[in-house]
Tab-separated table of C-alpha atoms and ligand atoms in Angstrom:
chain	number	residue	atom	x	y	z
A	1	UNK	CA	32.001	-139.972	81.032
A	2	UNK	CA	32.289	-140.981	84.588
A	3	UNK	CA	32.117	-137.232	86.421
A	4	UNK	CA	32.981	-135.896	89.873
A	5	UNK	CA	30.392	-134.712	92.125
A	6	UNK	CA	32.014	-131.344	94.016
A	7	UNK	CA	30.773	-131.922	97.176
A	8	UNK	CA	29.655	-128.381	98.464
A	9	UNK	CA	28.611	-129.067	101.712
A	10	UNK	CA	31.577	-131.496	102.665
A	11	UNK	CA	33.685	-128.812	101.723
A	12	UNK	CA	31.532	-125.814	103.786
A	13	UNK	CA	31.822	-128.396	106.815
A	14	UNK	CA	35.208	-128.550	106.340
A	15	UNK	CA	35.695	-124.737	106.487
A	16	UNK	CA	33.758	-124.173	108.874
A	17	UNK	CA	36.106	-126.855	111.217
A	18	UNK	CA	38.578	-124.607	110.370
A	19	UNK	CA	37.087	-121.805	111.354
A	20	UNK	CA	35.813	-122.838	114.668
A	21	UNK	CA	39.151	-124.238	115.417
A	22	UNK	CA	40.762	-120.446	114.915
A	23	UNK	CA	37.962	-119.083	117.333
A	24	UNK	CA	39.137	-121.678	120.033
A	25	UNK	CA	42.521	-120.485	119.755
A	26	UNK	CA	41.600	-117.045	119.980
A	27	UNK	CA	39.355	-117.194	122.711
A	28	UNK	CA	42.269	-118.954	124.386
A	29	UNK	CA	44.620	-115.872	123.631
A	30	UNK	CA	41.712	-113.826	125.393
A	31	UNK	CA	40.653	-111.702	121.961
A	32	UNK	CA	36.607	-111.485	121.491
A	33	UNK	CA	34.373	-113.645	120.314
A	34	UNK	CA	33.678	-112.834	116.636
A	35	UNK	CA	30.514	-110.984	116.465
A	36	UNK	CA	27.963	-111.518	112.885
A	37	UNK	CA	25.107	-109.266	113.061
A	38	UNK	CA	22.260	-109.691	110.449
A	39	UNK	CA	19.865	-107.015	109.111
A	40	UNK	CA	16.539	-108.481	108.067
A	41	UNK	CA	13.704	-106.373	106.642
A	42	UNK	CA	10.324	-108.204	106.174
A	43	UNK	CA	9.311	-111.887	106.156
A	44	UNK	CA	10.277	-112.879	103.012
A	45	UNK	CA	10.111	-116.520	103.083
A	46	UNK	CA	13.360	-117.321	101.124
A	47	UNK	CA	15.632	-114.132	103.072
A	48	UNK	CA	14.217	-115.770	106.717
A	49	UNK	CA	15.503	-119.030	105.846
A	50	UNK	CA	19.314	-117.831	104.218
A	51	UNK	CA	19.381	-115.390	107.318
A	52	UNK	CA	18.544	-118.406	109.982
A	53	UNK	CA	21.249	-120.745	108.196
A	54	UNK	CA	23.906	-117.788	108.424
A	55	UNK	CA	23.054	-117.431	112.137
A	56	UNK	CA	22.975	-121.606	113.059
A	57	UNK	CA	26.133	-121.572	111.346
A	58	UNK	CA	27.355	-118.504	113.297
A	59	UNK	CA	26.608	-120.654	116.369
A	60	UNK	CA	28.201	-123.542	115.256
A	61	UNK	CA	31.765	-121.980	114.840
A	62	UNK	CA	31.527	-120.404	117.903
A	63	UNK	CA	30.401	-117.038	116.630
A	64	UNK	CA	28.397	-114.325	118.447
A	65	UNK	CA	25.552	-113.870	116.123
A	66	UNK	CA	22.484	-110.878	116.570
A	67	UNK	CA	19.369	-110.850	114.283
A	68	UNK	CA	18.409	-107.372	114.152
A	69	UNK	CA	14.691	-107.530	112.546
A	70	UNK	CA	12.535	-104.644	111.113
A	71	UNK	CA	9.030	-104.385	109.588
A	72	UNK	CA	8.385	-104.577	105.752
A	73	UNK	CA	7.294	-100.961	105.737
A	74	UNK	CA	10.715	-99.891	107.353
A	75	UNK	CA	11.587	-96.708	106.092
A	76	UNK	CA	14.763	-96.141	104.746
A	77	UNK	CA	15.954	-93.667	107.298
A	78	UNK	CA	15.410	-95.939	110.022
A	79	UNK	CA	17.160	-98.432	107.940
A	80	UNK	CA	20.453	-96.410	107.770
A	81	UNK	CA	20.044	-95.915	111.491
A	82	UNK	CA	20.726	-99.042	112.545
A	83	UNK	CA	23.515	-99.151	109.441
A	84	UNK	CA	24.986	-96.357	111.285
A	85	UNK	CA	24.473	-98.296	114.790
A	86	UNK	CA	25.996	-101.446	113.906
A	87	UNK	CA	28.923	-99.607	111.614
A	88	UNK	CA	29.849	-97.475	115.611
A	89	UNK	CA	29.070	-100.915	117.662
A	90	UNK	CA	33.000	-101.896	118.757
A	91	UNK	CA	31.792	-105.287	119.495
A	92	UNK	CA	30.147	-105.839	116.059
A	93	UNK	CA	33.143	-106.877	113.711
A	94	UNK	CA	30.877	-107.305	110.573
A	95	UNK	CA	27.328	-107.097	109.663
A	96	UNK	CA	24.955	-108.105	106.541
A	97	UNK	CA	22.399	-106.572	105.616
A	98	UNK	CA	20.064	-109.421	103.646
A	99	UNK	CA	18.863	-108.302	100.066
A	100	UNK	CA	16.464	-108.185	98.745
A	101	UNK	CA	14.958	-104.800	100.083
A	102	UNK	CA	11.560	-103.488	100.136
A	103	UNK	CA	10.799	-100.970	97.181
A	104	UNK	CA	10.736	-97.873	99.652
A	105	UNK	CA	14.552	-98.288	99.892
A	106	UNK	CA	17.067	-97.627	97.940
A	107	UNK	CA	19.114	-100.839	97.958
A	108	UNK	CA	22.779	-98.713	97.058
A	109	UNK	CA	22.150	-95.986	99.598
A	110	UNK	CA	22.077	-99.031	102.168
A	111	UNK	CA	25.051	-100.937	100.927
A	112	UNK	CA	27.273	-97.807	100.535
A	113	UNK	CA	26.142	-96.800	104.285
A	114	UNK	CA	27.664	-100.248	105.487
A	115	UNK	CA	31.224	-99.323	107.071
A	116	UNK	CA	33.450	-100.776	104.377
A	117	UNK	CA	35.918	-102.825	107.146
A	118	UNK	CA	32.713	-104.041	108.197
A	119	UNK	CA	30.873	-105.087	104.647
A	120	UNK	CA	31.511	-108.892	105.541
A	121	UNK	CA	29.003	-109.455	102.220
A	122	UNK	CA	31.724	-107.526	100.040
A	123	UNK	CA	29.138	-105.644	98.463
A	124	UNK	CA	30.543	-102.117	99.531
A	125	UNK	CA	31.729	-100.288	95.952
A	126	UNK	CA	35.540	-100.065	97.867
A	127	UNK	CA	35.647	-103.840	98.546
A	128	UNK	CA	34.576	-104.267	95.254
A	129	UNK	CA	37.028	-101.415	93.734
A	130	UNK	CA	39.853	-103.265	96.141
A	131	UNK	CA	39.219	-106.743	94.863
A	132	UNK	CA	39.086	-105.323	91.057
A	133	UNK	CA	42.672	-103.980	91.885
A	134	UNK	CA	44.032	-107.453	93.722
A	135	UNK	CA	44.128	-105.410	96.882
A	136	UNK	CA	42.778	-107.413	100.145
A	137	UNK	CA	39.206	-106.813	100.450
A	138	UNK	CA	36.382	-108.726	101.329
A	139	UNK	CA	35.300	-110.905	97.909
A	140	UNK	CA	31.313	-111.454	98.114
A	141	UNK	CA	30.650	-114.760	99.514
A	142	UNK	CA	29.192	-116.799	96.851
A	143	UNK	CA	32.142	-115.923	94.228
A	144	UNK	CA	34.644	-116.275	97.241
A	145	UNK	CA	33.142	-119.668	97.899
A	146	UNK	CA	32.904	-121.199	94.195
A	147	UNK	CA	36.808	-119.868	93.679
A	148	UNK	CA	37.475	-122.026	97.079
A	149	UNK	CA	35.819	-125.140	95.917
A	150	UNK	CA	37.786	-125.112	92.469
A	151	UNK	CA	40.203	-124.999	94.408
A	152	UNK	CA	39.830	-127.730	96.958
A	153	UNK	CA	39.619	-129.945	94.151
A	154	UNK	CA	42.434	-128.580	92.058
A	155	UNK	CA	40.896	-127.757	88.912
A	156	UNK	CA	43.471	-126.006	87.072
A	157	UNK	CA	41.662	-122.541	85.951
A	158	UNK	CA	45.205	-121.036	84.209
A	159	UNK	CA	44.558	-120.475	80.431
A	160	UNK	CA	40.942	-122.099	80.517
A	161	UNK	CA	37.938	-120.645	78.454
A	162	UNK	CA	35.753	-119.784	81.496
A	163	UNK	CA	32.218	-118.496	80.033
A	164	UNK	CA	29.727	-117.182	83.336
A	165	UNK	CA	25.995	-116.662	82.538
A	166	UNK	CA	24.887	-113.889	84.018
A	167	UNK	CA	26.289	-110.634	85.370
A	168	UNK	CA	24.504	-109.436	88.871
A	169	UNK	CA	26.753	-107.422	91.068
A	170	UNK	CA	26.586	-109.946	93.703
A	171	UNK	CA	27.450	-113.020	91.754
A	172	UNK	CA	28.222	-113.437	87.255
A	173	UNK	CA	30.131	-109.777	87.381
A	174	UNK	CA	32.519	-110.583	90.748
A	175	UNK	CA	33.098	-114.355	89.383
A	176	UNK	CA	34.016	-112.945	85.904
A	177	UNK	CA	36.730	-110.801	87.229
A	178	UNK	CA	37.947	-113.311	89.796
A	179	UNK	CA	38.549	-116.094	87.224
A	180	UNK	CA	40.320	-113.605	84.828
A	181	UNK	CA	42.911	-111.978	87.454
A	182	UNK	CA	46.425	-112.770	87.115
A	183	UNK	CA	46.401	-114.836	89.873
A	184	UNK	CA	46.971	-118.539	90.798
A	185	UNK	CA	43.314	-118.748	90.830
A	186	UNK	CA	42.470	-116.858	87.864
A	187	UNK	CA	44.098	-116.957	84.960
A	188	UNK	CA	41.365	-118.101	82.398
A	189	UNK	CA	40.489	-116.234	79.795
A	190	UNK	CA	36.438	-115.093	80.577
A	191	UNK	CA	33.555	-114.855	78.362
A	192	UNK	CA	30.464	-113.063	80.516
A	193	UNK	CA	27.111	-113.543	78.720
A	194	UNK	CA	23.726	-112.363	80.004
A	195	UNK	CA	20.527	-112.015	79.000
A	196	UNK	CA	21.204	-109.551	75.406
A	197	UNK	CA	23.726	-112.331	74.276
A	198	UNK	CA	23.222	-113.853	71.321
A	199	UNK	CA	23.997	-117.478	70.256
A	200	UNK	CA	24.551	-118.048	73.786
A	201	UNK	CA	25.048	-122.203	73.206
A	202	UNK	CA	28.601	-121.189	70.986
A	203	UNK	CA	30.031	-119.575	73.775
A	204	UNK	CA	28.639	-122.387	76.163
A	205	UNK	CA	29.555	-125.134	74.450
A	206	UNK	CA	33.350	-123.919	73.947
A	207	UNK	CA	33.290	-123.508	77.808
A	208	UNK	CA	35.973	-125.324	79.718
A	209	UNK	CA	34.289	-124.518	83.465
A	210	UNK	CA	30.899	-123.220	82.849
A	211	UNK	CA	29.140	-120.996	85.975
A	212	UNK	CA	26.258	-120.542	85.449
A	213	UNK	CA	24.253	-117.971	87.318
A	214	UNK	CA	20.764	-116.503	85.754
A	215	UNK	CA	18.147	-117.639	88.061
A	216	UNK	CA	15.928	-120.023	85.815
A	217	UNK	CA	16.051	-123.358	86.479
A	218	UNK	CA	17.231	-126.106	84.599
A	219	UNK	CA	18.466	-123.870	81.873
A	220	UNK	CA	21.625	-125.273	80.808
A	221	UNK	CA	21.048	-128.596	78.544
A	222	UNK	CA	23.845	-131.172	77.612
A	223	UNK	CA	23.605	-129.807	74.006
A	224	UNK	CA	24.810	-126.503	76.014
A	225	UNK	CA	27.420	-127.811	77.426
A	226	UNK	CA	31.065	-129.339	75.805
A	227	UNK	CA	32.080	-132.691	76.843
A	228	UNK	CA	34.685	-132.577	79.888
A	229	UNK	CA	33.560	-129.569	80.835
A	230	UNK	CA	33.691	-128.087	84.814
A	231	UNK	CA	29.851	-126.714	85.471
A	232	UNK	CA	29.279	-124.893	88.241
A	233	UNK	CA	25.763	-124.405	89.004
A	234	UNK	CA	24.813	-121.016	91.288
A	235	UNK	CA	20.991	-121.431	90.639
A	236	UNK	CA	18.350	-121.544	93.512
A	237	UNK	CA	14.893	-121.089	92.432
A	238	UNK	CA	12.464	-122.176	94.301
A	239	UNK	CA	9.471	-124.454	92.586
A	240	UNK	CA	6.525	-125.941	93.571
A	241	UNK	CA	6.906	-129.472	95.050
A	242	UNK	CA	4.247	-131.761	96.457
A	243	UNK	CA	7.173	-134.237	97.348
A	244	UNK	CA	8.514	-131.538	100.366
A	245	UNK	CA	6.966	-130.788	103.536
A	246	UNK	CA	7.591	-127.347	102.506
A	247	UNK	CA	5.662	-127.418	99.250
A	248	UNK	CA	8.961	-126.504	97.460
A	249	UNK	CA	11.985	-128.042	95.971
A	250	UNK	CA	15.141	-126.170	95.066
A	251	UNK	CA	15.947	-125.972	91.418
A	252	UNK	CA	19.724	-124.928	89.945
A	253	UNK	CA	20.237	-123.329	86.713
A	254	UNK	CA	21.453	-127.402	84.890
A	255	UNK	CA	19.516	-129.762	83.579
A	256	UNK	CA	21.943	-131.856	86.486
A	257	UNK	CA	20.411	-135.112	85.415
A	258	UNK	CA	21.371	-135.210	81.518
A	259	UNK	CA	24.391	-132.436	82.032
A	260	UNK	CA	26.609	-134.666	84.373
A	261	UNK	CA	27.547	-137.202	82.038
A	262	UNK	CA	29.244	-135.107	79.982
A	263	UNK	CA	31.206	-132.988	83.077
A	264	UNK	CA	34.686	-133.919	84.310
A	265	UNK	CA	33.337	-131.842	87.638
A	266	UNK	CA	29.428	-130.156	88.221
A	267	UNK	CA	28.655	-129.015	91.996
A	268	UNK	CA	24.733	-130.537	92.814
A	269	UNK	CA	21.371	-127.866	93.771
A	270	UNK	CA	20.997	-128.324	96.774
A	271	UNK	CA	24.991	-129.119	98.372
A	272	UNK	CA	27.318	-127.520	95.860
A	273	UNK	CA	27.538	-123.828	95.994
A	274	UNK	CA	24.690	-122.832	98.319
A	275	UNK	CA	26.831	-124.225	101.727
A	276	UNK	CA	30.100	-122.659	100.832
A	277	UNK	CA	28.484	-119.225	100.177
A	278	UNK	CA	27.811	-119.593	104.080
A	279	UNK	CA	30.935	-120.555	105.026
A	280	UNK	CA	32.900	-117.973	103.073
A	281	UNK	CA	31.125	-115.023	105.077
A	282	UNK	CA	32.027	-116.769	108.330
A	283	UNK	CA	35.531	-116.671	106.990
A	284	UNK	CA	35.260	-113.417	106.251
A	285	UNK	CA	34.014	-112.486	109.728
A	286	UNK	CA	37.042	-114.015	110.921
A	287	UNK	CA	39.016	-111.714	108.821
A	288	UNK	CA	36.984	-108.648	110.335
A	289	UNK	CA	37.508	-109.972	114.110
A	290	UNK	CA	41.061	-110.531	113.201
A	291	UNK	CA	41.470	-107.070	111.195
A	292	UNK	CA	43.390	-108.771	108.594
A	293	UNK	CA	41.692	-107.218	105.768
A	294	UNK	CA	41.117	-103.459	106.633
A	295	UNK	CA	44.421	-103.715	110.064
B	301	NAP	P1	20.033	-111.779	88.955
B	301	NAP	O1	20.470	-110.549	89.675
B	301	NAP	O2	18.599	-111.956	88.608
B	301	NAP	O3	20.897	-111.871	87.602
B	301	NAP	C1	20.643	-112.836	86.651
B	301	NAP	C2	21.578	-112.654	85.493
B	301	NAP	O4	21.314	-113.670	84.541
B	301	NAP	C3	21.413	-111.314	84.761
B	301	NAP	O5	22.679	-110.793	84.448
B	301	NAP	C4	20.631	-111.682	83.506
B	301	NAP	O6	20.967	-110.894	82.384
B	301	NAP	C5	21.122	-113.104	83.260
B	301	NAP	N1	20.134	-113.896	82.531
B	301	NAP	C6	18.826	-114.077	82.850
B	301	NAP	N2	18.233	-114.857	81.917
B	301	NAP	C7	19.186	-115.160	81.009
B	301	NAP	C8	19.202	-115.923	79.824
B	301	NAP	N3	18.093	-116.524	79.371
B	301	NAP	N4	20.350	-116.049	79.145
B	301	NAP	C9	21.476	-115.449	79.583
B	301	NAP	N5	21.531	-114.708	80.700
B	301	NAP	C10	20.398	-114.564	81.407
B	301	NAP	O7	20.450	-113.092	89.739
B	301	NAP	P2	21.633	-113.375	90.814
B	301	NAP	O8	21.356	-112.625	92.065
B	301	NAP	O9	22.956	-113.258	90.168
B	301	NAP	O10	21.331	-114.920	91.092
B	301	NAP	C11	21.386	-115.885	90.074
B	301	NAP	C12	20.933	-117.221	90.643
B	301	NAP	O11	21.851	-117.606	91.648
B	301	NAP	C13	19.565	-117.194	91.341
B	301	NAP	O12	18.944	-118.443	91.166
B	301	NAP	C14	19.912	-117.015	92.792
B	301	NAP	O13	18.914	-117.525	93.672
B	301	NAP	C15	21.162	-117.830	92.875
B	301	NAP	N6	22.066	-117.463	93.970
B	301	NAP	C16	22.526	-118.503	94.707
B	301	NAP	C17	23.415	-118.251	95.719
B	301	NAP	C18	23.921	-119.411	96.497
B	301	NAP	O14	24.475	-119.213	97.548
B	301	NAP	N7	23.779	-120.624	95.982
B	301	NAP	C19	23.821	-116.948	96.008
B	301	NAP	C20	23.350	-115.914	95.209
B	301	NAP	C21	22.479	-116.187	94.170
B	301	NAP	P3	20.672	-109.300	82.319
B	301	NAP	O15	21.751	-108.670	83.147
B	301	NAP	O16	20.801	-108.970	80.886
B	301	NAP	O17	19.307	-109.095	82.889
């Protein structure tokens, strides 16, 4: 079957042109500059490179961006200091704080702390409460983005089996209840599996769009998978690579190679979902600078 590639990264660029063009004009109407801060705690290799894309992109669209950095052994007081800085900063209009955190902290205390109008990461339990309810909100960034890229290529979601593998707050559980609202995004009925589900291949395979999300690469095999079917692959592990100059290559979740013959649409690792989770928290910066979410 001759698929379509969903072209991630086209798409990201895309938004982002958008974006940038809406800071012009408000720059023009003399309103701020849109202001991204970024928490990072430690050197983790894989958290210093997300947090350095989110800022060049920042850049790119025009955005005021400040990298706020503290030591590994930050304790989790001084942590929820700066929260409570940023959250009272008037010229800050949304700030992440980048996961994963150190043991020493507790990683809920820190994303409850975050001022919810300014939880651009929609990770804050009232964004998430809001976006259960269909009220506006901030939707987390890599959910936000995959809903946008069905989307863009108008794959019809109403009445479709959706099945997601895996259920993290930040990703499986916020996708699952996205594609099953009763909205003109939604509409499919949802099967969530995870790691405790058993004869995961029956629910697979009767999977119309497929997203998979668990973290271990090249998972999903074409006998996984039913023929037509939409995969969406959120996977980024890192392996070891002697082809890179950084000694790594990044793996998704499919077996892309023998998968995407039998796909009507499957998003690439890297260039499918990876860009547009960038490019939806830019967009949802905007909607903090613009106060369109929280007024
Ligand atoms: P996570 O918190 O580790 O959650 C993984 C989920 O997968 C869990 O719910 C787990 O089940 C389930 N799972 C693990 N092994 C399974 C198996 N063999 N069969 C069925 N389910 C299984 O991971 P995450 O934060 O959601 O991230 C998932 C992947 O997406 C990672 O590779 C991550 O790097 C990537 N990611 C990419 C982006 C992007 O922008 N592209 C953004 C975020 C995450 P249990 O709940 O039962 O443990």
């Amino acid at each position: 079957m001759a698929f379509q590639l969903i072209d991630g990264k086209k798409i990201s660029l895309e938004l982002q042109d958008e974006i940038a063009a809406e800071v012009q004009k408000l720059k023009a109407a003399g309103m701020k500059t849109p202001h991204l801060a970024a928490i990072l705690v430690g050197n983790d290799g894989g958290s210093e490179t997300y947090v350095a894309s989110k800022i060049k992109a920042c850049e790119k669209v025009g955005f005021k961006s400040t990298l706020i950095r503290l030591p590994e052994y930050v304790t989790e007081e001084k942590l929820l200091q700066t929260v409570h800085e940023l959250n009272n900063d008037p010229d800050v209009d949304g700030f992440i704080v980048q996961l994963p955190l150190p043991r020493q902290i507790n990683e809920h205390k820190i994303i409850e702390a975050v001022k919810p109008e300014k939880d651009v990461d929609g990770f804050h339990p009232i964004n998430v409460g809001r976006m259960v309810l269909n009220l506006p909100c901030y939707v987390s960034a890599t959910p936000y983005g995959i809903v946008h890229l069905l989307h863009k290529y108008n794959i019809e979601t109403s009445g479709k089996h959706c099945v997601v593998i895996g259920r993290s707050h930040i990703v499986g559980s916020p996708m699952s209840i996205l594609m099953a609202k009763n909205t003109s995004l939604g509409n499919s009925t949802v099967t969530l599996c995870h790691s405790k589900t058993e004869n995961l291949k029956t629910h697979t395979r009767s999977a119309d769009i497929l997203i998979c999300a668990l973290g271990s690469p090249e998972f999903v095999t074409a006998d996984m998978v039913k023929e037509g079917a939409v995969v969406i692959d959120v996977g980024t592990t890192r392996v070891a690579s002697a082809e890179t100059k950084s000694g790594f290559k990044l793996k998704g979740d499919v077996k892309f190679d023998e998968v995407a013959p039998k796909c009507s649409y499957i998003t690439p690792v890297p260039g499918g979902v990876g860009p547009m989770t960038i490019a939806s928290l830019l967009k949802n910066t905007l909607l903090a600078a613009k106060r369109e979410v929280y007024p």
